[in-house]
Tab-separated table of C-alpha atoms in Angstrom:
chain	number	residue	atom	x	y	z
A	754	UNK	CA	13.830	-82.422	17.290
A	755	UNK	CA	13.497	-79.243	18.758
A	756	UNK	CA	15.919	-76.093	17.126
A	757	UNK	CA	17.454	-74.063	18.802
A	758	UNK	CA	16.898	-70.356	19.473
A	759	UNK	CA	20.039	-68.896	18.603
A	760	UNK	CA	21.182	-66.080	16.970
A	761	UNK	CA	24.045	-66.641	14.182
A	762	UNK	CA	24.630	-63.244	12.361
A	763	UNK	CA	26.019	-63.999	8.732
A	764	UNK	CA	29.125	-61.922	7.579
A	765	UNK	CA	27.612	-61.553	4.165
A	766	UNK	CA	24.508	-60.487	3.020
A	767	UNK	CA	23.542	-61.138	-0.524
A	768	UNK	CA	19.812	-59.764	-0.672
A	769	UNK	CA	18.387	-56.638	-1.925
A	770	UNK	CA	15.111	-55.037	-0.738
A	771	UNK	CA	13.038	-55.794	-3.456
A	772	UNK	CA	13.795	-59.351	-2.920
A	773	UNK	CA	11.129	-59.059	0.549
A	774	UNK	CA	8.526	-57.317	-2.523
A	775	UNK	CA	5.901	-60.104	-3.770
A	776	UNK	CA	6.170	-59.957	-7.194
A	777	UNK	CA	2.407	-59.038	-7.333
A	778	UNK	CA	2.090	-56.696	-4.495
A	779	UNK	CA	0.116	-53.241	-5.691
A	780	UNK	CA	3.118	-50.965	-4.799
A	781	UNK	CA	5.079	-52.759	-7.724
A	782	UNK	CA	2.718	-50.927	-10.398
A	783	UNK	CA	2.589	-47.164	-8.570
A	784	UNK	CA	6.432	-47.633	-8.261
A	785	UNK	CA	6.546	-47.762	-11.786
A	786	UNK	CA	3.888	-44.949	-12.357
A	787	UNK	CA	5.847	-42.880	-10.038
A	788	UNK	CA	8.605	-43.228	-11.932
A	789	UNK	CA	7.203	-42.260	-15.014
A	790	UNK	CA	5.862	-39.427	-13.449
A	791	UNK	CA	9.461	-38.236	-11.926
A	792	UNK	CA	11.507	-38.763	-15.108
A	793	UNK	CA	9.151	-36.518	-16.664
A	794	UNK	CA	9.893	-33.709	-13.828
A	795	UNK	CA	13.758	-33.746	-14.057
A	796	UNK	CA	14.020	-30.759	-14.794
A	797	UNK	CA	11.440	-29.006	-12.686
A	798	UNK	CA	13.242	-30.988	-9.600
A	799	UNK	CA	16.648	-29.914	-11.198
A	800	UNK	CA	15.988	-26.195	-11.131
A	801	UNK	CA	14.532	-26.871	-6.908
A	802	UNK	CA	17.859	-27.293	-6.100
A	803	UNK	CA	21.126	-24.877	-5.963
A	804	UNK	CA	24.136	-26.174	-7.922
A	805	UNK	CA	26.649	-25.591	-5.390
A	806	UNK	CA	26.587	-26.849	-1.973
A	807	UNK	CA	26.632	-30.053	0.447
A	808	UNK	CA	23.872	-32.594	-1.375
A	809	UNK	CA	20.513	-33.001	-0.298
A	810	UNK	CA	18.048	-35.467	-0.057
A	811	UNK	CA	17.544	-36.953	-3.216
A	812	UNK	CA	13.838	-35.082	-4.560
A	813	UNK	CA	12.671	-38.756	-6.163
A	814	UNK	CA	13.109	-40.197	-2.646
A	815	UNK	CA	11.530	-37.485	-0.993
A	816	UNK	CA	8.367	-37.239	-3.072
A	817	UNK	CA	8.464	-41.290	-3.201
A	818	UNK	CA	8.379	-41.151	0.971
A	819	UNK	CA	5.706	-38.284	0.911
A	820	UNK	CA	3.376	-40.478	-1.684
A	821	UNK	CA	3.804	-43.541	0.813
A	822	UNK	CA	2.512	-41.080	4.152
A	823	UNK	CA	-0.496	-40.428	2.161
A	824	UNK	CA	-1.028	-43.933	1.155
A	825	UNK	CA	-0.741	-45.932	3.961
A	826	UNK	CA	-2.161	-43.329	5.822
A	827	UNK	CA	0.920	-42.289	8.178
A	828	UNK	CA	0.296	-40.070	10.880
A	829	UNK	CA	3.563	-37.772	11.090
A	830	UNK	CA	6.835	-37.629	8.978
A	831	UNK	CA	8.846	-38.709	11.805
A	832	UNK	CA	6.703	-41.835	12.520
A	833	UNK	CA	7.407	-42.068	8.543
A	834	UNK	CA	11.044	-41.515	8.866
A	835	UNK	CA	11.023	-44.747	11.728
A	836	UNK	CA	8.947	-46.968	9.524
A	837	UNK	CA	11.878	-46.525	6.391
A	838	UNK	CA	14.453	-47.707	9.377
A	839	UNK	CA	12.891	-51.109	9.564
A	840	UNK	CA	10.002	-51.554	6.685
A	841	UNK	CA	11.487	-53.441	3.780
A	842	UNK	CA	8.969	-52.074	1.630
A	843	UNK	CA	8.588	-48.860	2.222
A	844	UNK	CA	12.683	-49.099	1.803
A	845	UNK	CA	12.529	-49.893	-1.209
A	846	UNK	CA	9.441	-47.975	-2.721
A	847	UNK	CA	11.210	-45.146	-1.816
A	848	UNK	CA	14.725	-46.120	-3.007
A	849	UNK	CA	17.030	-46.902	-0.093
A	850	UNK	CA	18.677	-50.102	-0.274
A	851	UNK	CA	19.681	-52.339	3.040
A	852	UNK	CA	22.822	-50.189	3.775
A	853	UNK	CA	21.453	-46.389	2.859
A	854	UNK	CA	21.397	-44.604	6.333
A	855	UNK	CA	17.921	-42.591	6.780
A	856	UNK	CA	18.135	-38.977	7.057
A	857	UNK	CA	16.162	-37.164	10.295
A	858	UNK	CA	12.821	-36.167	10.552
A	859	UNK	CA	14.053	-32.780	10.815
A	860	UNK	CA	15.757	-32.616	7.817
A	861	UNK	CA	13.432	-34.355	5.501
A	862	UNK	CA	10.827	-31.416	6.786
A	863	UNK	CA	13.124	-28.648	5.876
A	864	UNK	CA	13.749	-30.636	2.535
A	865	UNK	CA	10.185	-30.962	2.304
A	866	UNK	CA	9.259	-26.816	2.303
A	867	UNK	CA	10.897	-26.735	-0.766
A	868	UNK	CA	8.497	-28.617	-2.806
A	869	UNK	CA	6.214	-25.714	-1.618
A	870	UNK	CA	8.101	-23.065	-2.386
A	871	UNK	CA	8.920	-24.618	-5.997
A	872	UNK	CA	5.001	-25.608	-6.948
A	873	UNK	CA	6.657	-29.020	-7.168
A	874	UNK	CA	3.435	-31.069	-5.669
A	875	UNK	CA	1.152	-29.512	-8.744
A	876	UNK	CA	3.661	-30.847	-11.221
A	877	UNK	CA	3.716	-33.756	-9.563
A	878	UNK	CA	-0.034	-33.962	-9.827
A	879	UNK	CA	-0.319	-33.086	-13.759
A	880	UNK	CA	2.717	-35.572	-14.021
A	881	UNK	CA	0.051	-37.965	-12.810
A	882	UNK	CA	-2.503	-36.960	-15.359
A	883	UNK	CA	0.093	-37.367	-18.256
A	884	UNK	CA	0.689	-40.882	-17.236
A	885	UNK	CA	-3.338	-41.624	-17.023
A	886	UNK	CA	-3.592	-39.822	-20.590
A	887	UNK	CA	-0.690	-41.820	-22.260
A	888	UNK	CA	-2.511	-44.963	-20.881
A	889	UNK	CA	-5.917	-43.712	-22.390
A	890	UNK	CA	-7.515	-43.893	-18.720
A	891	UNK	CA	-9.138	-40.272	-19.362
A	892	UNK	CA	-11.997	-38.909	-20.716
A	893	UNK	CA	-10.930	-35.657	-22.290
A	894	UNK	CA	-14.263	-34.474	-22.781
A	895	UNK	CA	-16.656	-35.362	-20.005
A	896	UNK	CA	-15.970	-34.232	-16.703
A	897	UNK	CA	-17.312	-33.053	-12.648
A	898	UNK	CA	-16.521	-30.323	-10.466
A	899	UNK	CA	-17.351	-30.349	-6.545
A	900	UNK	CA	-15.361	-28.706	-3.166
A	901	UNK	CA	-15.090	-29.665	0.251
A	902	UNK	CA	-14.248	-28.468	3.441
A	903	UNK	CA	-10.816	-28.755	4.965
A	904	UNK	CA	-10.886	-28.645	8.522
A	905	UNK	CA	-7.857	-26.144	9.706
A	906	UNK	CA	-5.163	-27.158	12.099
A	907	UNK	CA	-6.462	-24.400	14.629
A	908	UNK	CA	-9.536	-24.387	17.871
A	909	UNK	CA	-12.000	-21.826	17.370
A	910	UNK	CA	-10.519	-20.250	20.755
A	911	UNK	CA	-8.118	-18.787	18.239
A	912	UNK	CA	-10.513	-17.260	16.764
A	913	UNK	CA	-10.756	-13.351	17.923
A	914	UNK	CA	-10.761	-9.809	17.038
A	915	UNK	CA	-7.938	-8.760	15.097
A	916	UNK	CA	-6.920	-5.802	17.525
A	917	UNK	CA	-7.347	-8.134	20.672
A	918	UNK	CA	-3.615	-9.636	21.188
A	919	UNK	CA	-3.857	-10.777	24.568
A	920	UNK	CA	-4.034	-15.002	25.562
A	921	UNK	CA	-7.175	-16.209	24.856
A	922	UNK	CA	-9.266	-17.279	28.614
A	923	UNK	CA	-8.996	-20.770	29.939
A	924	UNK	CA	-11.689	-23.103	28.798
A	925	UNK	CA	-14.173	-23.073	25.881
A	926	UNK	CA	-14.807	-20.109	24.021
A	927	UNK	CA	-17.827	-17.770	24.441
A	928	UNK	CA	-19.194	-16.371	21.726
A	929	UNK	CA	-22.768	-15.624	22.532
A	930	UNK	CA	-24.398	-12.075	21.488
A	931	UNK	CA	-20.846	-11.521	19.353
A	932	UNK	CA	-20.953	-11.094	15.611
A	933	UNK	CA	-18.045	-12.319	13.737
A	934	UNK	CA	-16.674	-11.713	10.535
A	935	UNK	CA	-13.335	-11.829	8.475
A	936	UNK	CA	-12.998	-7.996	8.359
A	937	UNK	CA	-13.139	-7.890	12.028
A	938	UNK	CA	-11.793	-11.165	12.926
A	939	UNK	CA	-9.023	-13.854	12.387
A	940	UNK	CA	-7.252	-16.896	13.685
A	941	UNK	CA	-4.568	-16.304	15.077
A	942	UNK	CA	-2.782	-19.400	15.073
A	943	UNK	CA	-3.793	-19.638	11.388
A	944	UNK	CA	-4.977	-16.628	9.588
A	945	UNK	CA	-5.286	-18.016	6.262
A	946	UNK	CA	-8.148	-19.657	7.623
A	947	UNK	CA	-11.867	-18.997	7.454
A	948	UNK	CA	-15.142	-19.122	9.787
A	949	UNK	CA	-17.376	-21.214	7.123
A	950	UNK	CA	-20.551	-23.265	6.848
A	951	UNK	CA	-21.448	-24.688	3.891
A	952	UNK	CA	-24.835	-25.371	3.900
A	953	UNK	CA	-27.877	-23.981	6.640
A	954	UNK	CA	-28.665	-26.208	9.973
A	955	UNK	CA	-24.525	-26.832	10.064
A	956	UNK	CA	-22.104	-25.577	12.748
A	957	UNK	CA	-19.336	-22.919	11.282
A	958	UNK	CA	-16.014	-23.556	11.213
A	959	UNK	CA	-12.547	-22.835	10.942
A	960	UNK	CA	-11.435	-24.612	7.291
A	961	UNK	CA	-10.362	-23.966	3.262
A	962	UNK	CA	-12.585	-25.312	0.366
A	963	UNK	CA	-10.649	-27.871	-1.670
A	964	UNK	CA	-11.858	-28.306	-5.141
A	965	UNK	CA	-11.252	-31.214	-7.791
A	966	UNK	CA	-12.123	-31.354	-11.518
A	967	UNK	CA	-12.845	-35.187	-12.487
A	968	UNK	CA	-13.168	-36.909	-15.814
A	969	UNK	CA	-16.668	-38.989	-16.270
A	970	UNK	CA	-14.706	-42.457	-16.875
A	971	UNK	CA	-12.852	-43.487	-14.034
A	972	UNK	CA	-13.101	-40.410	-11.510
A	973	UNK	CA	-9.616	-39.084	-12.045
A	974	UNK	CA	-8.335	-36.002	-10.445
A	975	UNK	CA	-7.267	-33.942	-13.691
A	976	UNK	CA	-7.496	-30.540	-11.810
A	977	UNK	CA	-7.450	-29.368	-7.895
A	978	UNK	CA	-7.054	-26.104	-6.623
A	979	UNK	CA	-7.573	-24.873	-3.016
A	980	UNK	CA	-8.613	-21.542	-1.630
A	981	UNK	CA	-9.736	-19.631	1.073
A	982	UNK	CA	-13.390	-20.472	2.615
A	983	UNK	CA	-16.033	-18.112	0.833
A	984	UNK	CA	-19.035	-18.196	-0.618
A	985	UNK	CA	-17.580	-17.463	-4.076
A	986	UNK	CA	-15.110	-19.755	-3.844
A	987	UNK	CA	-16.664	-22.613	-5.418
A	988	UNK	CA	-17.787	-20.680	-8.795
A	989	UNK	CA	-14.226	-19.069	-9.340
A	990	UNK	CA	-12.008	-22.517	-8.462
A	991	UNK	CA	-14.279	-24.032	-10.854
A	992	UNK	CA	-14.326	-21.717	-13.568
A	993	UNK	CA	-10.552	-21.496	-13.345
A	994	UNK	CA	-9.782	-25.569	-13.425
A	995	UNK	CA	-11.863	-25.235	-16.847
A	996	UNK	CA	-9.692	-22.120	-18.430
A	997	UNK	CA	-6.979	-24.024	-17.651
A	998	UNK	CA	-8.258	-27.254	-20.045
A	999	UNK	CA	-6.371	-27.920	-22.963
A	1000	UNK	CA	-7.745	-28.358	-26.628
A	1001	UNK	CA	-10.503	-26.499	-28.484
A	1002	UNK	CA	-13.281	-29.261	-28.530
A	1003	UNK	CA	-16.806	-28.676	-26.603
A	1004	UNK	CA	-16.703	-29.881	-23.202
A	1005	UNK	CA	-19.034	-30.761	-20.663
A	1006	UNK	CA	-19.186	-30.268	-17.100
A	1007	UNK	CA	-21.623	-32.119	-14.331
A	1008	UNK	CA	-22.141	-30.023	-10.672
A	1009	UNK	CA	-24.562	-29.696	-7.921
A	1010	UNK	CA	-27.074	-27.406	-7.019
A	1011	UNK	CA	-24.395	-24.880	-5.618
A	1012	UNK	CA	-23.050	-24.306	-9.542
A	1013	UNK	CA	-26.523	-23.049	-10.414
A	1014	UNK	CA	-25.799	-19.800	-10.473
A	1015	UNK	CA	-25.910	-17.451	-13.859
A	1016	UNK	CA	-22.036	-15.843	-13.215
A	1017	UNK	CA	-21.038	-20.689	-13.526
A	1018	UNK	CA	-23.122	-20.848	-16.247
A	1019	UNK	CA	-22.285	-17.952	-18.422
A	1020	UNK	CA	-18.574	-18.380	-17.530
A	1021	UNK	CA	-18.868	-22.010	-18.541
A	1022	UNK	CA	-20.178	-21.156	-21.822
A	1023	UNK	CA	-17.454	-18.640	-22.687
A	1024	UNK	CA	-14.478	-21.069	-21.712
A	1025	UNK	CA	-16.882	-23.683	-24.557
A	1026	UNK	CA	-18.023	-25.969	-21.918
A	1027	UNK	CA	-21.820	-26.930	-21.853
A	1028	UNK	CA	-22.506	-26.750	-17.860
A	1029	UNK	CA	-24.522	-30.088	-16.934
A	1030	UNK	CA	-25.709	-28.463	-13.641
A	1031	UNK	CA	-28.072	-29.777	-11.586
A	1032	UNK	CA	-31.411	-27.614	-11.473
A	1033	UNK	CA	-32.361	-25.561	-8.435
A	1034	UNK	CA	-35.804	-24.730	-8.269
A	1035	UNK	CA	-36.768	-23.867	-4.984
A	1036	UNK	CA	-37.607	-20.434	-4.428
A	1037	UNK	CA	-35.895	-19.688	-7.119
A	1038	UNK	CA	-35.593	-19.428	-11.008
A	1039	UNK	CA	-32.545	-22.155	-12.587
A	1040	UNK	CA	-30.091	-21.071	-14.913
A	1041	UNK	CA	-30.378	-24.002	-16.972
A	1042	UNK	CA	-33.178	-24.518	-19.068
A	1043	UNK	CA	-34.282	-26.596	-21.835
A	1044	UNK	CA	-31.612	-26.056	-24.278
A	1045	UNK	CA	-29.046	-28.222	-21.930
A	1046	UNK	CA	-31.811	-30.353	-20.171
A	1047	UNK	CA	-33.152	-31.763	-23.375
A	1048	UNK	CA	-30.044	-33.363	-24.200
A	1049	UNK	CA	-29.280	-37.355	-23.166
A	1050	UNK	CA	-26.111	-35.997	-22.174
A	1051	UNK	CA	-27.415	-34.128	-19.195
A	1052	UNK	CA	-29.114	-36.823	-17.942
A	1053	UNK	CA	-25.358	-38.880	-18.669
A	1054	UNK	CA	-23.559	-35.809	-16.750
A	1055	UNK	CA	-25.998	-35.943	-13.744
A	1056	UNK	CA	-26.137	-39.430	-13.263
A	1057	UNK	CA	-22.091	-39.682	-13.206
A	1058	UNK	CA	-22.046	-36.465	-10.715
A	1059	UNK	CA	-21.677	-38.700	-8.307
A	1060	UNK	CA	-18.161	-40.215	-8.783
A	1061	UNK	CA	-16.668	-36.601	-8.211
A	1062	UNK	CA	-17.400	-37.377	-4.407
A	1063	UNK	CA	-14.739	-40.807	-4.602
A	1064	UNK	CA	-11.427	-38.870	-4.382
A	1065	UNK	CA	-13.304	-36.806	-1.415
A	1066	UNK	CA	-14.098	-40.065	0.460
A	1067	UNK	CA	-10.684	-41.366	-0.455
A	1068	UNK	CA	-8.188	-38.296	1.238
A	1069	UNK	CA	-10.799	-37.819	4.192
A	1070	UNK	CA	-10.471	-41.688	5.798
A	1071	UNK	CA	-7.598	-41.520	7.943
A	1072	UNK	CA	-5.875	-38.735	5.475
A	1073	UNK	CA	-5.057	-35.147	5.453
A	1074	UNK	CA	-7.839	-33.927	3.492
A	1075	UNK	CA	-10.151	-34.354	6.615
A	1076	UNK	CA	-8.570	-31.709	9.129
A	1077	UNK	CA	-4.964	-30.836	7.577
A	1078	UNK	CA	-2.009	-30.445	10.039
A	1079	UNK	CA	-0.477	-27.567	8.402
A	1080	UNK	CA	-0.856	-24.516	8.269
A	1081	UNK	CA	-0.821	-21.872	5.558
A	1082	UNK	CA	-2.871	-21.725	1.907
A	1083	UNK	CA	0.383	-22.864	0.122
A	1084	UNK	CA	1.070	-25.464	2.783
A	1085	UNK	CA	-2.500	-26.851	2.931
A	1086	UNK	CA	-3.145	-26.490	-1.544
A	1087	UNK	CA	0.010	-28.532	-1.861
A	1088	UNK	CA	-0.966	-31.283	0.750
A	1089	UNK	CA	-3.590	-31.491	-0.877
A	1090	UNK	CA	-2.365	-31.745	-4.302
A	1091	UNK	CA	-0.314	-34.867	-2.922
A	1092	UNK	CA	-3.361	-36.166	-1.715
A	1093	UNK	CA	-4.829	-36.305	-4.825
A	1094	UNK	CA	-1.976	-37.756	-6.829
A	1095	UNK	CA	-1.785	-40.534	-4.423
A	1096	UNK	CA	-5.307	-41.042	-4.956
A	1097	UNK	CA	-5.097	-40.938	-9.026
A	1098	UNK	CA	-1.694	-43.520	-8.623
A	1099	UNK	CA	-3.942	-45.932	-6.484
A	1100	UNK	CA	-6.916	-45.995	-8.871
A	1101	UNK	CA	-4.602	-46.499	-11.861
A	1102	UNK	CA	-2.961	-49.094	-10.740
A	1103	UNK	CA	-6.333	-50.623	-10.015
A	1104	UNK	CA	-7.456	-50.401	-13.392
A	1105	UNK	CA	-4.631	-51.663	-14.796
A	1106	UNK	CA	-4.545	-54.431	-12.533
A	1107	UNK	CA	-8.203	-55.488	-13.482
């Protein structure tokens, strides 16, 4: 017998949105890392907002819907804002149940500039860490440093003298016989962008250098820092992320090429980390010689160099960290920052999974 096709709204509802959740979907165990991570962050989210005054978005939802862009790999935050209209799951990952209304695009940007202002995306981020340490997924001794480029949200027509204020010609830019540099020239849709290649035979370009420190074991974020494109920019993030390490025993550190530099080494050494850099002999003479080399453990640290590159791979498929849409060092450090959070809640819930 054929049914049929008509519509018979009921005057009561009785379901809640985590009823449309399969008890075994992956969301279910970064939901409750996320939590973990907020309750921790009260009062850092507490002291965000002003005491008096008409009430805002809740932060826990708002960090909870940012988390969920970077995940599922959401183009804008008002295609995000539609999705929470109609997507059961994303309504309830972020805390809204059947009846919440969902606030504008609009005003969960203008809610979102506060995280920036407040450092609230790097809390969120060591947050993170805490909840890997409590679960013993870190090594607290054995770890890699690497950067990568960030494309900027700006053309390379933007690109021009600083004095020169007029609109830039129609058409591709021409930059033949012209010699460029910072302390002449600047973007001028972004200025906190730099002209930057990182390596000979490649084309420059208009980016920031985003840097991660990750433990040997499962090729967790632990660290990140982002920074303006230079040549020294590596060597100082890096050295940095290690001052910052907590505890007094010896670490150890695995890079590339690039770290093999005396000012890395030596600065390494003082902070009581033993630098596992790879050795660059060409033309050149290494700063790491047979004290380190001799060691298993450098042979350990270069062979897991490589997992440094996952969290890399991970933010630059169909996420931010490939060409950021924002613009601004703060803007772009703490997009990243969320990038790599997301990234740290996805793996853990892997591992626990497994």
């Amino acid at each position: 017998m054929r049914s049929p096709d008509t519509e018979q709204p009921s005057l009561f509802s009785y379901s809640q949105t985590t009823d449309f959740v399969p008890a075994d979907h992956p969301l279910r165990r970064i939901r409750s890392l996320v939590d973990g991570a907020l309750e921790s962050m009260d009062g850092t989210l507490t002291v965000s907002y002003s005491h008096t005054g008409r009430p805002g978005i809740a932060p826990e939802r708002l960090i909870r819907a940012l988390l969920l862009q970077i995940l599922y790999s959401i183009r804008s935050e008002r295609q995000l804002v539609e999705q929470l209209r109609y997507n059961m799951l994303f309504r309830w990952f972020v805390g809204l149940s059947l009846d919440d209304a969902v606030w504008d695009a609009t005003t969960f940007t203008k809610n979102r500039q506060r995280f920036i202002d407040g450092a609230v995306t790097g809390r969120l981020l060591d947050a993170v860490v805490d909840q890997a340490r409590q679960r013993r997924l870190l090594s607290e001794q054995h770890f890699c440093v690497d950067g990568t480029l960030i494309d900027a949200w700006a053309s390379m027509g933007s690109y021009r003298r600083k004095d020169e204020d007029d609109e830039p010609p129609n058409g591709p830019p021409d930059f033949k016989g012209e010699v460029r540099r910072s302390d002449t020239h600047e973007c001028k849709t972004d200025p906190d962008a730099r002209l930057y290649k990182k390596a000979k035979g490649q084309p420059s370009r208009l980016c920031y250098i985003g840097h991660v420190l990750t433990d040997n074991r499962h090729a967790l974020v632990v660290d990140a820092e982002t920074t303006h494109a230079s040549g020294t920019a590596e060597v100082d993030a890096a050295l940095a992320m290690l001052d910052r390490r907590p505890g007094r025993r010896r670490l150890t550190v695995g890079a590339d090429k690039n770290y093999d530099q005396q000012r890395f080494v030596e600065g390494a050494r003082k902070a009581r980390v033993t630098p596992h850099v790879a050795r660059n002999n060409k033309g050149r003479r290494s700063a790491i010689d047979a004290r380190t080399t001799r060691h298993v453990g450098y042979a350990k640290s270069i062979n897991a160099r490589h997992r440094v590159e996952t969290p890399f791979g991970w933010g630059k498929y169909a996420r931010p960290l490939k060409q950021t849409m924002r613009r601004g060092l703060d803007r772009v450090a703490a997009q990243a920052k969320l990038v790599f959070a997301s990234y740290n809640l996805m793996r853990m819930a892997a591992l626990e999974a497994a």
